[in-house]
């Protein structure tokens, strides 16, 4: 049975991003979000820095992780078939899904075949990407998130705003209110103390774990030579989902493959330090097919393309598939810290979302995301597998659709800038035209900027000021000195 990597079908399940900055949220909510993000990302950055400094060969580990992922991308069809053979030999059943719709149909059919009308879920970005919860609900199957932050987001009828900390935009009082409103067994006197909130969630979920017949997971890694799947997590909910139900369905993006089991030595050092700032994850679960009398006796693996073949076909954008979902790039990104994850309108927020989502769905469907960056390069510096995010962002900006007026303007500017003489003349003309206005604005506001312009330039000044030409260029200043 031949299984080439499936051709992309658009992967159109990722939402269109909101404009920057987000105007839909009240100012108070924005202030809370920024405060939460600043506090959390600063804490995680500091923890990461400490544990990374403990590893003398950290850069060598990053190089190794990057090289392994590049090898996977070169040999992906071969490794996928090897994984299928290994997992099947161990008792698992492997399914192939070209897009989100096909993946959802497979999971719904498998759940129905197991005679279940509910599933418990391990935190999985792949299932969020394909909107599996919505598909299960439409089929009359209840999906229960068991990760604490994902549970908060689900009960609040919201979407995650961070890869690692999905409920980062909530405070304790809001979580307490959500639990009391949406969790029937929450204590009437529930306080907003973290221990009390965690205990309420633990009691609520325990019944789900003990009664569920089907669990749905993702995977951090899938090992081609053994057919092993790996999930790392911090709460123990994953271990419950992976061991108690009779049937386990794992939805795995095709890029999650590693060639050999020994490659985990590299990634199980890179991932915890880059994500939670820990030396190792509290829970690392591995399973290979079915073990008689131990754990789920029916194991399915759904390998999902959903646009990844299109990413693989682009030699510049391809490294985005190396991402191990650690969220280190989010924690150092000034744009993410200011705007928050919801502003990206994608399951994958932050710098990695700005390069991955447009490629999965087509750049035209997420044309604004490659511009959600200052190109400062901090994301590249911390990425554990050395994805050159700024380079890919520039590449995607070139592919994004541009209105005719913008293309004509950029063409004129390119012509002017190609000649030092034309550029100098244009600067002199701009200074002469804007000189009186610049002097007036400087006297009035202390800055040579315009805050409002008429349409169509209002699209620029709606979220930023327009600087006016300086009275003299650097070269002119230098000559006088």
GROMACS .gro file of C-alpha atoms in nm:
model
  481
    1UNK     CA    1   0.000   0.000   0.000
    2UNK     CA    2   0.162   0.323  -0.115
    3UNK     CA    3   0.140   0.630   0.105
    4UNK     CA    4   0.325   0.926  -0.042
    5UNK     CA    5   0.298   1.242   0.159
    6UNK     CA    6  -0.046   1.369   0.067
    7UNK     CA    7  -0.078   1.679  -0.151
    8UNK     CA    8  -0.194   1.991   0.027
    9UNK     CA    9  -0.561   2.074   0.011
   10UNK     CA   10  -0.542   2.417   0.167
   11UNK     CA   11  -0.578   2.309   0.529
   12UNK     CA   12  -0.842   2.576   0.567
   13UNK     CA   13  -0.931   2.510   0.931
   14UNK     CA   14  -0.704   2.783   1.068
   15UNK     CA   15  -0.888   3.103   1.144
   16UNK     CA   16  -0.826   3.432   0.966
   17UNK     CA   17  -0.618   3.656   1.191
   18UNK     CA   18  -0.752   3.965   1.354
   19UNK     CA   19  -0.591   4.299   1.259
   20UNK     CA   20  -0.309   4.431   1.474
   21UNK     CA   21  -0.359   4.563   1.733
   22UNK     CA   22  -0.675   4.389   1.847
   23UNK     CA   23  -0.957   4.631   1.904
   24UNK     CA   24  -1.220   4.373   1.998
   25UNK     CA   25  -1.113   4.338   2.361
   26UNK     CA   26  -1.189   4.603   2.624
   27UNK     CA   27  -0.896   4.815   2.741
   28UNK     CA   28  -0.903   4.655   3.088
   29UNK     CA   29  -0.878   4.307   2.936
   30UNK     CA   30  -0.588   4.422   2.719
   31UNK     CA   31  -0.407   4.559   3.023
   32UNK     CA   32  -0.458   4.234   3.215
   33UNK     CA   33  -0.343   4.030   2.916
   34UNK     CA   34  -0.025   4.232   2.876
   35UNK     CA   35   0.046   4.214   3.250
   36UNK     CA   36  -0.008   3.836   3.252
   37UNK     CA   37   0.207   3.787   2.944
   38UNK     CA   38   0.486   4.007   3.075
   39UNK     CA   39   0.495   3.829   3.410
   40UNK     CA   40   0.467   3.474   3.271
   41UNK     CA   41   0.708   3.513   2.981
   42UNK     CA   42   0.965   3.687   3.201
   43UNK     CA   43   0.945   3.399   3.452
   44UNK     CA   44   0.974   3.131   3.184
   45UNK     CA   45   1.262   3.313   3.012
   46UNK     CA   46   1.456   3.331   3.338
   47UNK     CA   47   1.398   2.960   3.414
   48UNK     CA   48   1.499   2.862   3.063
   49UNK     CA   49   1.819   3.067   3.081
   50UNK     CA   50   1.920   2.900   3.407
   51UNK     CA   51   1.875   2.542   3.290
   52UNK     CA   52   2.027   2.608   2.948
   53UNK     CA   53   2.338   2.754   3.109
   54UNK     CA   54   2.383   2.422   3.291
   55UNK     CA   55   2.438   2.236   2.963
   56UNK     CA   56   2.792   2.288   2.831
   57UNK     CA   57   2.707   2.147   2.487
   58UNK     CA   58   2.375   2.328   2.440
   59UNK     CA   59   2.470   2.469   2.099
   60UNK     CA   60   2.581   2.124   1.987
   61UNK     CA   61   2.243   1.987   2.099
   62UNK     CA   62   2.067   2.257   1.896
   63UNK     CA   63   2.278   2.168   1.593
   64UNK     CA   64   2.195   1.799   1.640
   65UNK     CA   65   1.822   1.869   1.672
   66UNK     CA   66   1.827   2.083   1.359
   67UNK     CA   67   2.018   1.819   1.163
   68UNK     CA   68   1.784   1.537   1.269
   69UNK     CA   69   1.478   1.737   1.167
   70UNK     CA   70   1.636   1.828   0.833
   71UNK     CA   71   1.704   1.459   0.772
   72UNK     CA   72   1.339   1.379   0.849
   73UNK     CA   73   1.224   1.633   0.592
   74UNK     CA   74   1.455   1.490   0.325
   75UNK     CA   75   1.332   1.133   0.386
   76UNK     CA   76   0.977   1.192   0.506
   77UNK     CA   77   0.787   0.953   0.271
   78UNK     CA   78   1.035   0.674   0.349
   79UNK     CA   79   1.019   0.734   0.726
   80UNK     CA   80   0.638   0.749   0.725
   81UNK     CA   81   0.617   0.405   0.566
   82UNK     CA   82   0.877   0.274   0.810
   83UNK     CA   83   0.673   0.409   1.101
   84UNK     CA   84   0.356   0.250   0.964
   85UNK     CA   85   0.527  -0.089   0.933
   86UNK     CA   86   0.679  -0.069   1.283
   87UNK     CA   87   0.357   0.046   1.452
   88UNK     CA   88   0.147  -0.212   1.268
   89UNK     CA   89   0.385  -0.490   1.367
   90UNK     CA   90   0.342  -0.380   1.730
   91UNK     CA   91  -0.037  -0.409   1.710
   92UNK     CA   92  -0.144  -0.052   1.623
   93UNK     CA   93  -0.359   0.046   1.326
   94UNK     CA   94  -0.228   0.337   1.118
   95UNK     CA   95  -0.461   0.565   0.925
   96UNK     CA   96  -0.369   0.837   0.674
   97UNK     CA   97  -0.551   1.171   0.649
   98UNK     CA   98  -0.485   1.418   0.371
   99UNK     CA   99  -0.664   1.706   0.541
  100UNK     CA  100  -0.854   1.813   0.850
  101UNK     CA  101  -1.191   1.687   0.729
  102UNK     CA  102  -1.058   1.338   0.658
  103UNK     CA  103  -0.880   1.321   0.993
  104UNK     CA  104  -1.197   1.418   1.177
  105UNK     CA  105  -1.403   1.161   0.987
  106UNK     CA  106  -1.156   0.888   1.084
  107UNK     CA  107  -1.161   0.979   1.455
  108UNK     CA  108  -1.541   1.005   1.463
  109UNK     CA  109  -1.576   0.666   1.293
  110UNK     CA  110  -1.328   0.501   1.531
  111UNK     CA  111  -1.503   0.646   1.836
  112UNK     CA  112  -1.840   0.523   1.716
  113UNK     CA  113  -1.694   0.181   1.640
  114UNK     CA  114  -1.578   0.165   2.002
  115UNK     CA  115  -1.936   0.226   2.115
  116UNK     CA  116  -1.846   0.551   2.292
  117UNK     CA  117  -2.028   0.882   2.303
  118UNK     CA  118  -1.750   1.069   2.483
  119UNK     CA  119  -1.371   1.089   2.476
  120UNK     CA  120  -1.107   1.225   2.710
  121UNK     CA  121  -0.827   1.424   2.549
  122UNK     CA  122  -0.461   1.490   2.610
  123UNK     CA  123  -0.347   1.843   2.517
  124UNK     CA  124  -0.290   1.835   2.142
  125UNK     CA  125  -0.232   2.120   1.900
  126UNK     CA  126  -0.291   1.890   1.604
  127UNK     CA  127  -0.649   1.821   1.719
  128UNK     CA  128  -0.702   2.195   1.770
  129UNK     CA  129  -0.569   2.259   1.420
  130UNK     CA  130  -0.819   2.019   1.261
  131UNK     CA  131  -1.101   2.137   1.492
  132UNK     CA  132  -1.161   1.785   1.616
  133UNK     CA  133  -1.368   1.889   1.918
  134UNK     CA  134  -1.615   2.067   1.692
  135UNK     CA  135  -1.636   1.765   1.460
  136UNK     CA  136  -1.696   1.529   1.754
  137UNK     CA  137  -1.966   1.758   1.894
  138UNK     CA  138  -2.140   1.769   1.555
  139UNK     CA  139  -2.139   1.388   1.560
  140UNK     CA  140  -2.295   1.376   1.908
  141UNK     CA  141  -1.970   1.283   2.085
  142UNK     CA  142  -1.855   1.484   2.386
  143UNK     CA  143  -1.483   1.568   2.404
  144UNK     CA  144  -1.338   1.651   2.745
  145UNK     CA  145  -1.006   1.831   2.772
  146UNK     CA  146  -0.804   1.704   3.068
  147UNK     CA  147  -0.509   1.944   3.072
  148UNK     CA  148  -0.595   2.203   3.340
  149UNK     CA  149  -0.539   2.508   3.121
  150UNK     CA  150  -0.717   2.349   2.825
  151UNK     CA  151  -1.006   2.261   3.058
  152UNK     CA  152  -1.032   2.625   3.167
  153UNK     CA  153  -1.035   2.741   2.805
  154UNK     CA  154  -1.293   2.477   2.707
  155UNK     CA  155  -1.527   2.556   2.995
  156UNK     CA  156  -1.491   2.926   2.919
  157UNK     CA  157  -1.589   2.856   2.555
  158UNK     CA  158  -1.268   3.026   2.450
  159UNK     CA  159  -0.956   2.943   2.249
  160UNK     CA  160  -0.597   2.903   2.374
  161UNK     CA  161  -0.369   3.207   2.361
  162UNK     CA  162  -0.031   3.040   2.419
  163UNK     CA  163   0.123   2.710   2.309
  164UNK     CA  164   0.246   2.616   2.654
  165UNK     CA  165   0.011   2.815   2.882
  166UNK     CA  166  -0.323   2.818   2.694
  167UNK     CA  167  -0.516   3.004   2.969
  168UNK     CA  168  -0.254   3.272   3.030
  169UNK     CA  169  -0.510   3.545   2.958
  170UNK     CA  170  -0.724   3.450   3.263
  171UNK     CA  171  -0.673   3.552   3.624
  172UNK     CA  172  -0.764   3.340   3.927
  173UNK     CA  173  -1.097   3.514   3.991
  174UNK     CA  174  -1.207   3.452   3.633
  175UNK     CA  175  -1.109   3.085   3.655
  176UNK     CA  176  -1.309   3.047   3.976
  177UNK     CA  177  -1.611   3.206   3.809
  178UNK     CA  178  -1.581   2.973   3.508
  179UNK     CA  179  -1.557   2.667   3.732
  180UNK     CA  180  -1.860   2.765   3.939
  181UNK     CA  181  -2.062   2.846   3.629
  182UNK     CA  182  -1.967   2.552   3.408
  183UNK     CA  183  -1.844   2.274   3.639
  184UNK     CA  184  -2.147   2.112   3.808
  185UNK     CA  185  -1.944   1.947   4.084
  186UNK     CA  186  -1.745   2.258   4.179
  187UNK     CA  187  -1.774   2.337   4.553
  188UNK     CA  188  -2.015   2.618   4.635
  189UNK     CA  189  -1.750   2.784   4.851
  190UNK     CA  190  -1.470   2.743   4.597
  191UNK     CA  191  -1.198   3.005   4.649
  192UNK     CA  192  -0.962   3.146   4.391
  193UNK     CA  193  -0.654   2.997   4.556
  194UNK     CA  194  -0.454   2.795   4.300
  195UNK     CA  195  -0.453   2.481   4.518
  196UNK     CA  196  -0.832   2.495   4.557
  197UNK     CA  197  -0.887   2.548   4.184
  198UNK     CA  198  -0.653   2.260   4.099
  199UNK     CA  199  -0.826   2.029   4.346
  200UNK     CA  200  -1.169   2.114   4.202
  201UNK     CA  201  -1.042   2.029   3.854
  202UNK     CA  202  -0.878   1.708   3.980
  203UNK     CA  203  -1.202   1.583   4.138
  204UNK     CA  204  -1.400   1.679   3.829
  205UNK     CA  205  -1.165   1.502   3.590
  206UNK     CA  206  -1.109   1.187   3.793
  207UNK     CA  207  -1.458   1.060   3.710
  208UNK     CA  208  -1.392   1.126   3.342
  209UNK     CA  209  -1.070   0.926   3.351
  210UNK     CA  210  -1.230   0.628   3.524
  211UNK     CA  211  -1.535   0.610   3.298
  212UNK     CA  212  -1.394   0.695   2.955
  213UNK     CA  213  -1.369   0.415   2.702
  214UNK     CA  214  -1.184   0.619   2.439
  215UNK     CA  215  -0.897   0.866   2.470
  216UNK     CA  216  -0.758   1.099   2.203
  217UNK     CA  217  -0.401   1.221   2.213
  218UNK     CA  218  -0.145   1.390   1.998
  219UNK     CA  219   0.225   1.312   2.011
  220UNK     CA  220   0.537   1.515   2.067
  221UNK     CA  221   0.741   1.261   1.873
  222UNK     CA  222   0.682   0.951   1.660
  223UNK     CA  223   0.977   0.713   1.619
  224UNK     CA  224   1.003   0.555   1.276
  225UNK     CA  225   1.223   0.255   1.354
  226UNK     CA  226   1.015   0.131   1.650
  227UNK     CA  227   0.665   0.270   1.591
  228UNK     CA  228   0.680   0.439   1.933
  229UNK     CA  229   0.478   0.751   2.020
  230UNK     CA  230   0.593   0.995   2.289
  231UNK     CA  231   0.393   1.247   2.494
  232UNK     CA  232   0.557   1.478   2.747
  233UNK     CA  233   0.347   1.670   3.001
  234UNK     CA  234   0.350   1.815   3.350
  235UNK     CA  235   0.024   1.719   3.521
  236UNK     CA  236  -0.025   1.344   3.489
  237UNK     CA  237  -0.352   1.380   3.300
  238UNK     CA  238  -0.180   1.249   2.990
  239UNK     CA  239  -0.067   0.936   3.171
  240UNK     CA  240  -0.429   0.875   3.279
  241UNK     CA  241  -0.560   0.914   2.925
  242UNK     CA  242  -0.287   0.697   2.776
  243UNK     CA  243  -0.330   0.404   3.015
  244UNK     CA  244  -0.691   0.378   3.142
  245UNK     CA  245  -0.927   0.375   2.839
  246UNK     CA  246  -0.979   0.066   2.626
  247UNK     CA  247  -0.917   0.253   2.299
  248UNK     CA  248  -0.650   0.513   2.226
  249UNK     CA  249  -0.656   0.730   1.914
  250UNK     CA  250  -0.348   0.944   1.849
  251UNK     CA  251  -0.364   1.225   1.593
  252UNK     CA  252  -0.012   1.300   1.474
  253UNK     CA  253   0.120   1.551   1.221
  254UNK     CA  254   0.349   1.381   0.972
  255UNK     CA  255   0.635   1.614   1.068
  256UNK     CA  256   0.657   1.471   1.422
  257UNK     CA  257   0.869   1.176   1.306
  258UNK     CA  258   1.218   1.098   1.433
  259UNK     CA  259   1.425   0.837   1.248
  260UNK     CA  260   1.549   0.635   1.547
  261UNK     CA  261   1.475   0.584   1.915
  262UNK     CA  262   1.819   0.717   2.007
  263UNK     CA  263   1.724   1.055   1.856
  264UNK     CA  264   1.502   1.107   2.161
  265UNK     CA  265   1.822   1.159   2.361
  266UNK     CA  266   1.859   1.496   2.189
  267UNK     CA  267   1.499   1.612   2.196
  268UNK     CA  268   1.422   1.510   2.553
  269UNK     CA  269   1.698   1.750   2.655
  270UNK     CA  270   1.599   2.032   2.420
  271UNK     CA  271   1.222   2.033   2.475
  272UNK     CA  272   1.180   2.064   2.855
  273UNK     CA  273   1.452   2.325   2.890
  274UNK     CA  274   1.310   2.535   2.605
  275UNK     CA  275   0.944   2.506   2.704
  276UNK     CA  276   0.897   2.496   3.082
  277UNK     CA  277   1.253   2.571   3.186
  278UNK     CA  278   1.288   2.226   3.345
  279UNK     CA  279   1.569   1.973   3.319
  280UNK     CA  280   1.316   1.703   3.233
  281UNK     CA  281   0.941   1.676   3.198
  282UNK     CA  282   0.756   1.543   3.506
  283UNK     CA  283   0.578   1.286   3.286
  284UNK     CA  284   0.726   1.128   2.974
  285UNK     CA  285   0.496   0.859   2.833
  286UNK     CA  286   0.597   0.623   2.551
  287UNK     CA  287   0.392   0.347   2.396
  288UNK     CA  288   0.450   0.113   2.106
  289UNK     CA  289   0.136  -0.047   1.969
  290UNK     CA  290  -0.055  -0.279   2.204
  291UNK     CA  291   0.077  -0.460   2.511
  292UNK     CA  292  -0.160  -0.748   2.605
  293UNK     CA  293  -0.318  -0.689   2.943
  294UNK     CA  294  -0.156  -0.348   2.993
  295UNK     CA  295  -0.308  -0.021   2.880
  296UNK     CA  296  -0.537   0.033   2.579
  297UNK     CA  297  -0.597  -0.284   2.383
  298UNK     CA  298  -0.700  -0.099   2.068
  299UNK     CA  299  -0.452   0.161   1.945
  300UNK     CA  300  -0.498   0.380   1.638
  301UNK     CA  301  -0.259   0.635   1.489
  302UNK     CA  302  -0.394   0.897   1.248
  303UNK     CA  303  -0.113   1.053   1.043
  304UNK     CA  304  -0.224   1.398   0.927
  305UNK     CA  305  -0.089   1.601   0.636
  306UNK     CA  306  -0.328   1.901   0.625
  307UNK     CA  307  -0.100   2.126   0.422
  308UNK     CA  308   0.234   1.996   0.543
  309UNK     CA  309   0.327   1.865   0.197
  310UNK     CA  310   0.300   2.220   0.065
  311UNK     CA  311   0.536   2.339   0.338
  312UNK     CA  312   0.777   2.056   0.259
  313UNK     CA  313   0.784   2.159  -0.107
  314UNK     CA  314   0.919   2.506  -0.023
  315UNK     CA  315   1.294   2.482   0.050
  316UNK     CA  316   1.294   2.818   0.231
  317UNK     CA  317   0.978   2.762   0.435
  318UNK     CA  318   1.038   2.392   0.503
  319UNK     CA  319   1.229   2.439   0.834
  320UNK     CA  320   0.901   2.548   0.995
  321UNK     CA  321   0.819   2.176   1.007
  322UNK     CA  322   1.111   2.130   1.249
  323UNK     CA  323   0.914   2.301   1.527
  324UNK     CA  324   0.878   2.094   1.846
  325UNK     CA  325   0.609   2.327   1.993
  326UNK     CA  326   0.822   2.446   2.285
  327UNK     CA  327   0.693   2.809   2.272
  328UNK     CA  328   1.037   2.957   2.341
  329UNK     CA  329   0.988   3.195   2.049
  330UNK     CA  330   0.662   3.328   2.197
  331UNK     CA  331   0.829   3.402   2.528
  332UNK     CA  332   1.087   3.635   2.372
  333UNK     CA  333   0.872   3.798   2.102
  334UNK     CA  334   0.788   4.167   2.164
  335UNK     CA  335   0.490   4.150   1.927
  336UNK     CA  336   0.340   3.848   2.102
  337UNK     CA  337   0.394   4.003   2.444
  338UNK     CA  338   0.209   4.316   2.332
  339UNK     CA  339  -0.074   4.161   2.129
  340UNK     CA  340  -0.132   3.817   2.284
  341UNK     CA  341  -0.206   3.490   2.113
  342UNK     CA  342  -0.564   3.558   2.005
  343UNK     CA  343  -0.451   3.841   1.778
  344UNK     CA  344  -0.288   3.588   1.546
  345UNK     CA  345  -0.621   3.420   1.476
  346UNK     CA  346  -0.442   3.086   1.451
  347UNK     CA  347  -0.399   2.771   1.656
  348UNK     CA  348  -0.028   2.846   1.633
  349UNK     CA  349   0.039   3.194   1.776
  350UNK     CA  350   0.362   3.387   1.805
  351UNK     CA  351   0.658   3.380   1.567
  352UNK     CA  352   0.618   3.011   1.481
  353UNK     CA  353   0.252   3.069   1.398
  354UNK     CA  354   0.349   3.362   1.177
  355UNK     CA  355   0.549   3.125   0.953
  356UNK     CA  356   0.360   2.797   0.997
  357UNK     CA  357  -0.005   2.900   0.963
  358UNK     CA  358   0.036   3.090   0.633
  359UNK     CA  359   0.214   2.792   0.482
  360UNK     CA  360  -0.045   2.539   0.602
  361UNK     CA  361  -0.340   2.738   0.471
  362UNK     CA  362  -0.180   2.932   0.186
  363UNK     CA  363  -0.019   3.271   0.233
  364UNK     CA  364  -0.318   3.453   0.085
  365UNK     CA  365  -0.545   3.323   0.365
  366UNK     CA  366  -0.311   3.453   0.637
  367UNK     CA  367  -0.140   3.736   0.454
  368UNK     CA  368  -0.100   3.959   0.761
  369UNK     CA  369   0.083   3.706   0.980
  370UNK     CA  370   0.429   3.734   0.819
  371UNK     CA  371   0.417   4.103   0.911
  372UNK     CA  372   0.348   4.032   1.280
  373UNK     CA  373   0.716   4.063   1.363
  374UNK     CA  374   0.987   4.323   1.412
  375UNK     CA  375   1.244   4.083   1.260
  376UNK     CA  376   1.456   4.133   1.573
  377UNK     CA  377   1.578   3.772   1.558
  378UNK     CA  378   1.521   3.687   1.925
  379UNK     CA  379   1.307   3.390   1.820
  380UNK     CA  380   1.593   3.247   1.611
  381UNK     CA  381   1.835   3.287   1.901
  382UNK     CA  382   1.625   3.074   2.140
  383UNK     CA  383   1.477   2.817   1.899
  384UNK     CA  384   1.605   2.474   2.013
  385UNK     CA  385   1.617   2.347   1.653
  386UNK     CA  386   1.750   2.670   1.501
  387UNK     CA  387   1.457   2.761   1.277
  388UNK     CA  388   1.554   3.086   1.105
  389UNK     CA  389   1.214   3.246   1.159
  390UNK     CA  390   1.312   3.598   1.039
  391UNK     CA  391   1.438   3.457   0.707
  392UNK     CA  392   1.113   3.266   0.651
  393UNK     CA  393   0.906   3.572   0.748
  394UNK     CA  394   1.078   3.781   0.480
  395UNK     CA  395   1.028   3.498   0.230
  396UNK     CA  396   0.655   3.479   0.306
  397UNK     CA  397   0.615   3.857   0.288
  398UNK     CA  398   0.737   3.836  -0.070
  399UNK     CA  399   0.469   3.577  -0.144
  400UNK     CA  400   0.184   3.766   0.021
  401UNK     CA  401  -0.067   3.937  -0.212
  402UNK     CA  402  -0.012   4.311  -0.253
  403UNK     CA  403  -0.268   4.560  -0.394
  404UNK     CA  404  -0.181   4.720  -0.729
  405UNK     CA  405  -0.134   5.061  -0.569
  406UNK     CA  406   0.115   4.917  -0.320
  407UNK     CA  407   0.307   4.735  -0.593
  408UNK     CA  408   0.324   5.053  -0.801
  409UNK     CA  409   0.443   5.257  -0.502
  410UNK     CA  410   0.710   5.002  -0.413
  411UNK     CA  411   0.821   4.994  -0.776
  412UNK     CA  412   0.872   5.371  -0.778
  413UNK     CA  413   1.055   5.360  -0.444
  414UNK     CA  414   1.279   5.079  -0.572
  415UNK     CA  415   1.367   5.288  -0.878
  416UNK     CA  416   1.450   5.590  -0.663
  417UNK     CA  417   1.656   5.394  -0.409
  418UNK     CA  418   1.865   5.218  -0.675
  419UNK     CA  419   2.041   5.545  -0.754
  420UNK     CA  420   2.225   5.746  -0.483
  421UNK     CA  421   2.169   6.063  -0.685
  422UNK     CA  422   1.792   6.003  -0.720
  423UNK     CA  423   1.768   5.908  -0.351
  424UNK     CA  424   1.948   6.225  -0.238
  425UNK     CA  425   1.725   6.439  -0.461
  426UNK     CA  426   1.412   6.270  -0.324
  427UNK     CA  427   1.526   6.337   0.033
  428UNK     CA  428   1.588   6.703  -0.041
  429UNK     CA  429   1.245   6.734  -0.199
  430UNK     CA  430   1.075   6.556   0.094
  431UNK     CA  431   1.250   6.779   0.349
  432UNK     CA  432   1.157   7.092   0.160
  433UNK     CA  433   0.792   6.987   0.139
  434UNK     CA  434   0.762   6.867   0.499
  435UNK     CA  435   0.991   7.122   0.664
  436UNK     CA  436   0.729   7.372   0.786
  437UNK     CA  437   0.490   7.096   0.890
  438UNK     CA  438   0.765   6.910   1.074
  439UNK     CA  439   0.872   7.222   1.261
  440UNK     CA  440   0.510   7.292   1.357
  441UNK     CA  441   0.452   6.937   1.485
  442UNK     CA  442   0.778   6.944   1.679
  443UNK     CA  443   0.676   7.268   1.852
  444UNK     CA  444   0.325   7.137   1.917
  445UNK     CA  445   0.393   6.777   2.024
  446UNK     CA  446   0.768   6.749   2.067
  447UNK     CA  447   0.796   6.499   1.780
  448UNK     CA  448   0.819   6.532   1.402
  449UNK     CA  449   0.536   6.285   1.340
  450UNK     CA  450   0.181   6.280   1.205
  451UNK     CA  451  -0.082   6.093   1.406
  452UNK     CA  452  -0.365   6.098   1.151
  453UNK     CA  453  -0.377   6.093   0.774
  454UNK     CA  454  -0.675   6.073   0.535
  455UNK     CA  455  -0.767   5.752   0.354
  456UNK     CA  456  -0.592   5.544   0.224
  457UNK     CA  457  -0.292   5.646   0.434
  458UNK     CA  458  -0.518   5.624   0.742
  459UNK     CA  459  -0.458   5.248   0.734
  460UNK     CA  460  -0.103   5.326   0.847
  461UNK     CA  461  -0.177   5.592   1.109
  462UNK     CA  462  -0.461   5.393   1.263
  463UNK     CA  463  -0.204   5.197   1.466
  464UNK     CA  464   0.122   5.397   1.434
  465UNK     CA  465   0.257   5.748   1.383
  466UNK     CA  466   0.412   5.860   1.054
  467UNK     CA  467   0.759   6.016   1.101
  468UNK     CA  468   0.839   6.321   0.891
  469UNK     CA  469   1.181   6.366   0.726
  470UNK     CA  470   1.458   6.483   0.959
  471UNK     CA  471   1.598   6.834   0.903
  472UNK     CA  472   1.928   6.681   0.788
  473UNK     CA  473   2.055   6.339   0.689
  474UNK     CA  474   2.327   6.153   0.873
  475UNK     CA  475   2.566   6.214   0.585
  476UNK     CA  476   2.502   6.588   0.599
  477UNK     CA  477   2.556   6.587   0.973
  478UNK     CA  478   2.877   6.390   0.933
  479UNK     CA  479   3.018   6.629   0.673
  480UNK     CA  480   2.956   6.927   0.902
  481UNK     CA  481   3.128   6.757   1.193
   0.00000   0.00000   0.00000
